[in-house]
Amino acid sequence: MIFLKLFRESFLFAYDALRQNKLRTFLSLLGVTIGIFTIISVFSAVDTLKNNLQKSVNKLGSNSIYIQKWPWVNNEDSPWWKYLQRPTPKLREYDELQKRSQTALAVSYEINIDNRIVKYQSNTVDGAQIDATSHDHDKTWNFDFEDGRYFTEMESRAGSPVTVIGHDIATDLFPNGGAVGKQLKIMGRNITVIGVFKKEGKDILGISDDKEILLPLNFAKNVIDVQNANYNPQIVVRGKNGISDLEVESEVRGLMRSIRRLGPGIEDNFALNKTTILSNQLDIVFGVLKKVGFVIGLFSILVGGFGIANIMFVSVKERTNIIGIQKSLGAKNYFILLQFLIESVVLCLMGGIIGLSMVFGATAAVKAAADIQVVLDISNIIFGVSLSIGIGIISGIIPAYFAARLDPVEAIRSN
């Protein structure tokens, strides 16, 4: 109860300081407000970007290994001339991996044929992405259906003229619906639509099935050379549930070296890419962004902290005689110290709450204007409040200490 009374009294003192010296207090709180707003805004923006990017990465599969010619992450020291000379993944290697892998849930061979214009009667779609894949693509990639179905194993083996198309293609070519069962002319052949992917929307990495036209690999083999490097062939291996990506990667590396007959002293002539490579790079970038935002905001908070400390020194000076009277009536040093310390914390907390309110306002504005799902994590809010309290303690401890150490007789005589 004593503490609650002390807190109430200190809060009233803080409110009184705010009421009597509006401009001075406002300018002091401004630094804390801007600092908290900057830090939490940067943290929230980074979390939002990271969340959206992670959704894109998750589409690739958390336990999938991509066997490709080029690594996903390069820098200026990367030996690109060596990568250029690497062979592209072949169908023979895909077949061997299917037979020999013990950790794989599924293995698929995939190519990107072309981006072209697709027509149906008077309707046209620009930039349609035509891909071809072996049957297990539905196990190595994450997607959902809006209508229809995936290829049957018989259709994949026989290379049937069937296709699954993206939502945007279905909407633009068949505005009245009923895409399943219709025929498109692709690569000079009539192809029947058997399925439509669910709407995904274009994400930050540009990964989307909305404009994809997916064909069975064996159908494409009858029209083009599916092993041609121009089609960016890749083999995707998805590990079994309960098996880590490191185990899958280790086995795939060993099998590929064996299939390509690479000796112990010869380096890999293939790249094993996985989502953790992207995630680790993103974590590094986002970590730097958070540190930069924190440093910028911290400078603003420190300026505000000095302002709060100045207010507290002035407050101690103005209430010196009151402190003397309180001490003469038996107030302990800790009572005086806590009184001014709580006042400092309350002032900083007010600045922090205003800063967080501005963050909430900015978040609502971004959602309304850009339809972006902004991530405002509770941990960031707690961090902002904790930082405000911390700055309040640091700013108020010295003035509060001086107030607590005042001699009651000298304090009463100060006026």
Coordinates of C-alpha atoms in Angstrom, one line a residue:
M1 CA 0.0 0.0 0.0
I2 CA 2.9 2.4 0.9
F3 CA 4.4 1.7 -2.5
L4 CA 1.1 2.3 -4.3
K5 CA 0.7 5.6 -2.5
L6 CA 4.2 6.5 -3.3
F7 CA 3.6 5.6 -7.0
R8 CA 0.4 7.7 -7.0
E9 CA 2.1 10.7 -5.5
S10 CA 5.0 10.4 -7.9
F11 CA 2.6 10.1 -10.9
L12 CA 0.8 13.3 -9.7
F13 CA 4.2 15.1 -9.4
A14 CA 5.0 14.0 -13.0
Y15 CA 1.6 15.1 -14.3
D16 CA 2.0 18.4 -12.5
A17 CA 5.4 18.9 -14.1
L18 CA 3.9 18.1 -17.5
R19 CA 1.0 20.5 -16.9
Q20 CA 3.0 23.4 -15.6
N21 CA 5.9 23.1 -18.1
K22 CA 4.1 21.8 -21.2
L23 CA 6.7 22.9 -23.8
R24 CA 9.7 21.9 -21.8
T25 CA 8.3 18.5 -21.0
F26 CA 7.0 17.9 -24.5
L27 CA 10.5 18.7 -26.0
S28 CA 12.1 16.3 -23.5
L29 CA 9.6 13.5 -24.2
L30 CA 10.0 14.0 -27.9
G31 CA 13.4 12.4 -28.0
V32 CA 12.1 9.3 -26.2
T33 CA 9.0 9.2 -28.4
I34 CA 10.9 9.4 -31.6
G35 CA 13.5 6.9 -30.4
I36 CA 10.9 4.3 -29.4
F37 CA 9.0 4.9 -32.6
T38 CA 12.2 4.5 -34.7
I39 CA 13.3 1.3 -33.0
I40 CA 10.0 -0.5 -32.9
S41 CA 9.1 0.7 -36.5
V42 CA 12.4 -0.8 -37.8
F43 CA 11.9 -4.0 -35.8
S44 CA 8.4 -4.3 -37.1
A45 CA 9.4 -3.6 -40.7
V46 CA 12.2 -6.1 -40.5
D47 CA 9.8 -8.8 -39.0
T48 CA 7.2 -8.0 -41.7
L49 CA 9.7 -8.4 -44.5
K50 CA 11.2 -11.5 -42.9
N51 CA 7.8 -13.1 -42.4
N52 CA 6.8 -12.5 -46.1
L53 CA 10.2 -13.7 -47.3
Q54 CA 10.0 -16.8 -45.1
K55 CA 6.6 -17.6 -46.6
S56 CA 8.3 -17.5 -50.1
V57 CA 11.1 -19.7 -48.8
N58 CA 8.7 -22.2 -47.3
K59 CA 7.1 -22.8 -50.7
L60 CA 10.4 -24.4 -51.7
G61 CA 10.1 -26.9 -48.9
S62 CA 12.0 -27.0 -45.6
N63 CA 13.5 -30.4 -46.2
S64 CA 14.2 -30.2 -50.0
I65 CA 17.6 -30.3 -51.7
Y66 CA 17.9 -28.6 -55.1
I67 CA 20.6 -30.1 -57.3
Q68 CA 21.6 -27.4 -59.7
K69 CA 24.5 -26.0 -61.7
W70 CA 24.7 -22.7 -59.8
P71 CA 24.6 -22.1 -56.1
W72 CA 21.9 -19.7 -54.8
V73 CA 24.3 -17.5 -52.9
N74 CA 27.3 -15.9 -54.6
N75 CA 29.8 -13.1 -53.9
E76 CA 32.5 -11.3 -55.7
D77 CA 35.0 -14.1 -54.8
S78 CA 32.9 -16.9 -56.1
P79 CA 34.6 -18.9 -58.9
W80 CA 31.8 -18.3 -61.5
W81 CA 34.0 -19.6 -64.3
K82 CA 34.0 -23.0 -62.5
Y83 CA 30.2 -22.9 -62.1
L84 CA 29.9 -22.1 -65.8
Q85 CA 31.8 -25.3 -66.8
R86 CA 29.6 -27.5 -64.6
P87 CA 27.3 -30.0 -66.4
T88 CA 23.6 -29.6 -65.9
P89 CA 21.6 -32.3 -64.0
K90 CA 20.7 -35.2 -66.3
L91 CA 17.8 -37.6 -66.5
R92 CA 20.2 -40.5 -65.8
E93 CA 21.2 -38.9 -62.6
Y94 CA 17.6 -38.4 -61.7
D95 CA 16.8 -42.1 -62.3
E96 CA 19.8 -43.2 -60.2
L97 CA 18.9 -41.0 -57.3
Q98 CA 15.3 -42.4 -57.4
K99 CA 16.7 -46.0 -57.2
R100 CA 19.5 -45.4 -54.7
S101 CA 18.3 -42.8 -52.2
Q102 CA 17.3 -44.1 -48.8
T103 CA 16.4 -40.7 -47.2
A104 CA 14.2 -39.3 -50.1
L105 CA 10.5 -39.1 -49.8
A106 CA 10.3 -38.0 -53.4
V107 CA 12.7 -37.0 -56.3
S108 CA 11.6 -34.9 -59.2
Y109 CA 13.2 -33.6 -62.4
E110 CA 12.1 -30.1 -63.4
I111 CA 12.7 -27.6 -66.2
N112 CA 11.6 -24.1 -67.1
I113 CA 10.7 -24.1 -70.8
D114 CA 9.7 -20.6 -71.6
N115 CA 7.7 -17.5 -70.7
R116 CA 5.4 -16.8 -73.6
I117 CA 1.9 -15.5 -74.6
V118 CA -0.9 -18.0 -74.3
K119 CA -4.3 -17.5 -76.1
Y120 CA -7.7 -19.1 -75.8
Q121 CA -10.1 -17.7 -78.4
S122 CA -10.0 -13.9 -78.0
N123 CA -8.4 -14.0 -74.5
T124 CA -4.7 -13.6 -74.0
V125 CA -2.2 -13.9 -71.1
D126 CA 1.3 -12.4 -71.3
G127 CA 4.3 -13.9 -69.5
A128 CA 2.9 -17.4 -68.9
Q129 CA 5.6 -19.5 -67.3
I130 CA 5.7 -23.0 -68.9
D131 CA 7.3 -25.7 -66.8
A132 CA 7.6 -29.4 -67.1
T133 CA 8.2 -31.9 -64.3
S134 CA 8.3 -35.5 -63.5
H135 CA 5.5 -37.1 -61.5
D136 CA 6.7 -36.5 -57.9
H137 CA 6.6 -32.7 -58.3
D138 CA 3.5 -32.6 -56.1
K139 CA 5.6 -34.1 -53.3
T140 CA 8.6 -31.8 -53.7
W141 CA 6.7 -28.5 -54.0
N142 CA 4.0 -27.0 -51.9
F143 CA 0.8 -26.0 -53.7
D144 CA -3.0 -26.3 -53.4
F145 CA -5.7 -26.7 -56.0
E146 CA -8.7 -24.4 -56.7
D147 CA -10.2 -26.8 -59.1
G148 CA -9.4 -30.1 -60.8
R149 CA -6.5 -32.4 -59.9
Y150 CA -2.8 -33.2 -60.5
F151 CA -1.4 -35.6 -63.1
T152 CA -2.0 -39.3 -62.5
E153 CA 1.0 -41.6 -62.6
M154 CA -0.2 -43.1 -65.9
E155 CA -0.5 -39.6 -67.4
S156 CA 3.0 -38.7 -66.3
R157 CA 4.5 -42.0 -67.6
A158 CA 2.7 -41.8 -70.9
G159 CA 3.4 -38.1 -71.5
S160 CA -0.3 -37.3 -71.9
P161 CA -1.2 -33.9 -73.4
V162 CA -2.6 -32.5 -70.1
T163 CA -1.7 -29.5 -68.0
V164 CA -2.3 -27.8 -64.6
I165 CA -2.6 -24.0 -64.9
G166 CA -2.2 -21.1 -62.5
H167 CA -5.1 -19.0 -61.1
D168 CA -4.3 -15.9 -63.2
I169 CA -4.2 -17.9 -66.4
A170 CA -7.5 -19.6 -65.7
T171 CA -9.1 -16.2 -64.8
D172 CA -7.8 -14.4 -67.8
L173 CA -8.4 -17.1 -70.4
F174 CA -11.7 -18.4 -68.9
P175 CA -13.3 -15.4 -67.2
N176 CA -16.6 -17.3 -66.9
G177 CA -15.0 -20.2 -65.1
G178 CA -14.9 -23.8 -66.2
A179 CA -11.2 -24.0 -67.2
V180 CA -11.0 -27.8 -66.4
G181 CA -11.7 -29.8 -69.6
K182 CA -10.8 -26.9 -72.0
Q183 CA -8.0 -27.2 -74.5
L184 CA -5.0 -24.8 -75.0
K185 CA -2.6 -24.8 -77.8
I186 CA 1.0 -24.9 -76.3
M187 CA 4.2 -25.7 -78.1
G188 CA 2.1 -26.5 -81.2
R189 CA 0.1 -29.1 -79.4
N190 CA -3.5 -29.2 -78.1
I191 CA -3.4 -29.7 -74.3
T192 CA -6.3 -30.4 -72.0
V193 CA -6.6 -28.5 -68.7
I194 CA -7.1 -30.9 -65.8
G195 CA -6.4 -28.6 -62.8
V196 CA -6.1 -25.0 -61.6
F197 CA -3.8 -23.9 -58.8
K198 CA -5.2 -22.0 -55.9
K199 CA -4.5 -18.2 -56.0
E200 CA -1.2 -17.4 -54.3
G201 CA -0.3 -13.8 -55.2
K202 CA 3.1 -12.6 -56.1
D203 CA 5.4 -12.7 -53.1
I204 CA 8.6 -10.8 -52.4
L205 CA 10.9 -13.4 -54.1
G206 CA 8.6 -13.5 -57.1
I207 CA 7.7 -17.2 -56.4
S208 CA 4.1 -17.9 -57.6
D209 CA 2.2 -20.5 -59.4
D210 CA -0.5 -18.0 -60.6
K211 CA 0.9 -17.7 -64.1
E212 CA 2.3 -21.2 -64.4
I213 CA 1.5 -23.8 -67.0
L214 CA 2.7 -27.2 -65.7
L215 CA 3.2 -30.1 -68.1
P216 CA 4.3 -33.7 -67.6
L217 CA 8.0 -34.1 -68.3
N218 CA 7.5 -37.0 -70.7
F219 CA 5.1 -34.9 -72.8
A220 CA 7.8 -32.2 -73.1
K221 CA 10.4 -34.9 -74.0
N222 CA 8.4 -35.5 -77.2
V223 CA 8.8 -31.8 -78.2
I224 CA 12.1 -30.5 -76.9
D225 CA 15.4 -31.7 -75.4
V226 CA 14.5 -31.5 -71.7
Q227 CA 18.2 -31.9 -70.7
N228 CA 19.2 -28.7 -72.6
A229 CA 21.0 -26.2 -70.3
N230 CA 18.7 -23.4 -71.7
Y231 CA 15.8 -24.9 -69.8
N232 CA 17.6 -24.7 -66.4
P233 CA 17.1 -28.4 -65.4
Q234 CA 17.2 -29.2 -61.8
I235 CA 16.7 -32.3 -59.6
V236 CA 14.7 -31.8 -56.4
V237 CA 15.0 -34.3 -53.5
R238 CA 12.6 -34.0 -50.6
G239 CA 13.6 -35.9 -47.5
K240 CA 11.4 -38.2 -45.5
N241 CA 9.6 -36.9 -42.4
G242 CA 11.8 -37.1 -39.3
I243 CA 15.1 -37.0 -41.3
S244 CA 17.0 -33.7 -41.1
D245 CA 18.0 -31.7 -44.2
L246 CA 21.7 -32.3 -43.2
E247 CA 21.2 -36.1 -43.5
V248 CA 19.4 -35.7 -46.8
E249 CA 22.1 -33.4 -48.1
S250 CA 24.9 -35.7 -47.0
E251 CA 23.4 -38.7 -48.8
V252 CA 22.6 -36.7 -52.0
R253 CA 26.2 -35.4 -52.1
G254 CA 27.6 -38.9 -51.8
L255 CA 25.2 -40.3 -54.4
M256 CA 25.9 -37.5 -56.9
R257 CA 29.7 -37.8 -56.5
S258 CA 29.3 -41.5 -57.1
I259 CA 27.0 -41.1 -60.1
R260 CA 29.4 -38.6 -61.7
R261 CA 32.4 -40.6 -60.6
L262 CA 34.2 -37.9 -58.8
G263 CA 37.4 -39.0 -57.0
P264 CA 38.2 -38.1 -53.3
G265 CA 40.4 -35.2 -54.2
I266 CA 38.0 -33.7 -56.8
E267 CA 35.6 -30.9 -55.7
D268 CA 31.9 -31.1 -56.4
N269 CA 30.8 -30.1 -59.9
F270 CA 27.2 -29.5 -58.8
A271 CA 25.4 -27.2 -56.2
L272 CA 23.2 -28.5 -53.5
N273 CA 20.9 -25.6 -52.6
K274 CA 18.4 -25.6 -49.7
T275 CA 16.1 -23.2 -48.0
T276 CA 18.3 -22.8 -45.0
I277 CA 20.9 -21.1 -47.2
L278 CA 18.4 -18.4 -48.0
S279 CA 17.2 -18.3 -44.4
N280 CA 20.7 -17.9 -43.0
Q281 CA 21.5 -15.1 -45.5
L282 CA 18.2 -13.3 -44.7
D283 CA 18.9 -13.6 -40.9
I284 CA 22.3 -11.9 -41.5
V285 CA 20.7 -9.0 -43.5
F286 CA 17.8 -8.6 -41.1
G287 CA 20.2 -8.7 -38.1
V288 CA 22.2 -5.8 -39.6
L289 CA 19.0 -3.8 -40.3
K290 CA 17.8 -4.3 -36.8
K291 CA 21.2 -3.1 -35.3
V292 CA 21.2 0.0 -37.5
G293 CA 17.6 0.9 -36.5
F294 CA 18.4 0.3 -32.9
V295 CA 21.5 2.5 -33.0
I296 CA 19.7 5.3 -34.7
G297 CA 16.8 5.1 -32.3
L298 CA 19.1 4.8 -29.3
F299 CA 20.7 8.2 -30.1
S300 CA 17.3 9.8 -30.1
I301 CA 16.4 8.1 -26.8
L302 CA 19.7 9.2 -25.2
V303 CA 18.9 12.8 -26.2
G304 CA 15.5 12.4 -24.7
G305 CA 17.0 10.8 -21.6
F306 CA 19.3 13.8 -21.1
G307 CA 16.2 16.0 -21.4
I308 CA 14.4 13.9 -18.8
A309 CA 17.4 14.2 -16.5
N310 CA 17.4 17.9 -16.9
I311 CA 13.7 18.1 -16.0
M312 CA 14.4 16.0 -12.9
F313 CA 17.2 18.3 -11.7
V314 CA 14.9 21.3 -12.2
S315 CA 12.2 19.4 -10.3
V316 CA 14.5 18.7 -7.4
K317 CA 15.6 22.4 -7.3
E318 CA 12.0 23.6 -7.4
R319 CA 10.9 21.2 -4.6
T320 CA 13.9 21.4 -2.3
N321 CA 12.0 22.9 0.5
I322 CA 9.2 20.3 0.2
I323 CA 11.9 17.6 0.4
G324 CA 13.2 19.3 3.6
I325 CA 9.7 19.3 5.1
Q326 CA 9.2 15.6 4.2
K327 CA 12.5 14.7 5.8
S328 CA 11.8 16.6 8.9
L329 CA 8.5 14.7 9.2
G330 CA 10.4 11.4 9.1
A331 CA 10.6 10.6 5.4
K332 CA 13.4 8.1 4.7
N333 CA 16.0 8.6 2.0
Y334 CA 14.7 5.7 0.0
F335 CA 11.2 7.4 0.0
I336 CA 12.6 10.6 -1.5
L337 CA 14.7 8.6 -4.0
L338 CA 11.8 6.5 -5.1
Q339 CA 9.6 9.5 -5.4
F340 CA 11.8 11.2 -8.0
L341 CA 12.8 7.9 -9.7
I342 CA 9.2 6.9 -10.3
E343 CA 8.5 10.4 -11.6
S344 CA 11.3 10.0 -14.1
V345 CA 10.2 6.5 -15.1
V346 CA 6.6 7.8 -15.6
L347 CA 7.7 10.6 -17.8
C348 CA 9.8 8.2 -20.0
L349 CA 7.0 5.7 -20.1
M350 CA 4.6 8.4 -21.3
G351 CA 7.1 9.1 -24.2
G352 CA 7.4 5.4 -24.9
I353 CA 3.6 4.9 -25.0
I354 CA 3.2 7.9 -27.3
G355 CA 5.9 6.3 -29.6
L356 CA 4.1 2.9 -29.5
S357 CA 0.8 4.6 -30.3
M358 CA 2.5 6.2 -33.4
V359 CA 3.7 2.7 -34.4
F360 CA 0.2 1.3 -34.1
G361 CA -1.1 4.2 -36.2
A362 CA 1.6 3.7 -38.9
T363 CA 0.8 0.0 -38.9
A364 CA -2.9 0.6 -39.5
A365 CA -2.1 3.1 -42.2
V366 CA 0.2 0.7 -44.1
K367 CA -2.4 -2.1 -43.9
A368 CA -5.1 0.2 -45.2
A369 CA -3.0 1.7 -48.0
A370 CA -1.0 -1.3 -49.3
D371 CA -2.9 -4.3 -48.0
I372 CA 0.3 -5.7 -46.4
Q373 CA 0.1 -7.8 -43.3
V374 CA 2.4 -5.9 -40.9
V375 CA 3.9 -8.0 -38.1
L376 CA 3.9 -6.1 -34.8
D377 CA 5.2 -8.7 -32.4
I378 CA 4.3 -8.5 -28.7
S379 CA 8.0 -9.0 -27.9
N380 CA 8.8 -5.7 -29.7
I381 CA 6.1 -3.9 -27.7
I382 CA 7.5 -5.3 -24.4
F383 CA 11.0 -4.3 -25.5
G384 CA 9.8 -0.7 -26.2
V385 CA 8.1 -0.4 -22.8
S386 CA 11.1 -2.0 -21.1
L387 CA 13.5 0.4 -22.9
S388 CA 11.4 3.4 -21.8
I389 CA 11.5 2.2 -18.2
G390 CA 15.2 1.6 -18.4
I391 CA 15.9 5.1 -19.8
G392 CA 13.6 6.5 -17.0
I393 CA 15.7 4.8 -14.3
I394 CA 19.0 5.9 -15.9
S395 CA 17.8 9.5 -16.3
G396 CA 16.3 9.8 -12.9
I397 CA 18.7 7.9 -10.6
I398 CA 21.3 10.8 -10.2
P399 CA 18.7 13.6 -9.6
A400 CA 16.8 11.2 -7.2
Y401 CA 20.1 10.4 -5.4
F402 CA 20.9 14.1 -4.9
A403 CA 17.4 14.7 -3.7
A404 CA 17.6 11.8 -1.2
R405 CA 21.0 13.1 0.1
L406 CA 19.8 16.7 0.9
D407 CA 20.1 17.9 4.4
P408 CA 16.6 18.7 5.7
V409 CA 17.6 21.9 7.5
E410 CA 19.4 23.3 4.5
A411 CA 16.6 22.1 2.2
I412 CA 13.9 24.0 4.3
R413 CA 16.1 27.2 4.3
S414 CA 16.5 27.1 0.5
N415 CA 13.5 29.3 0.0

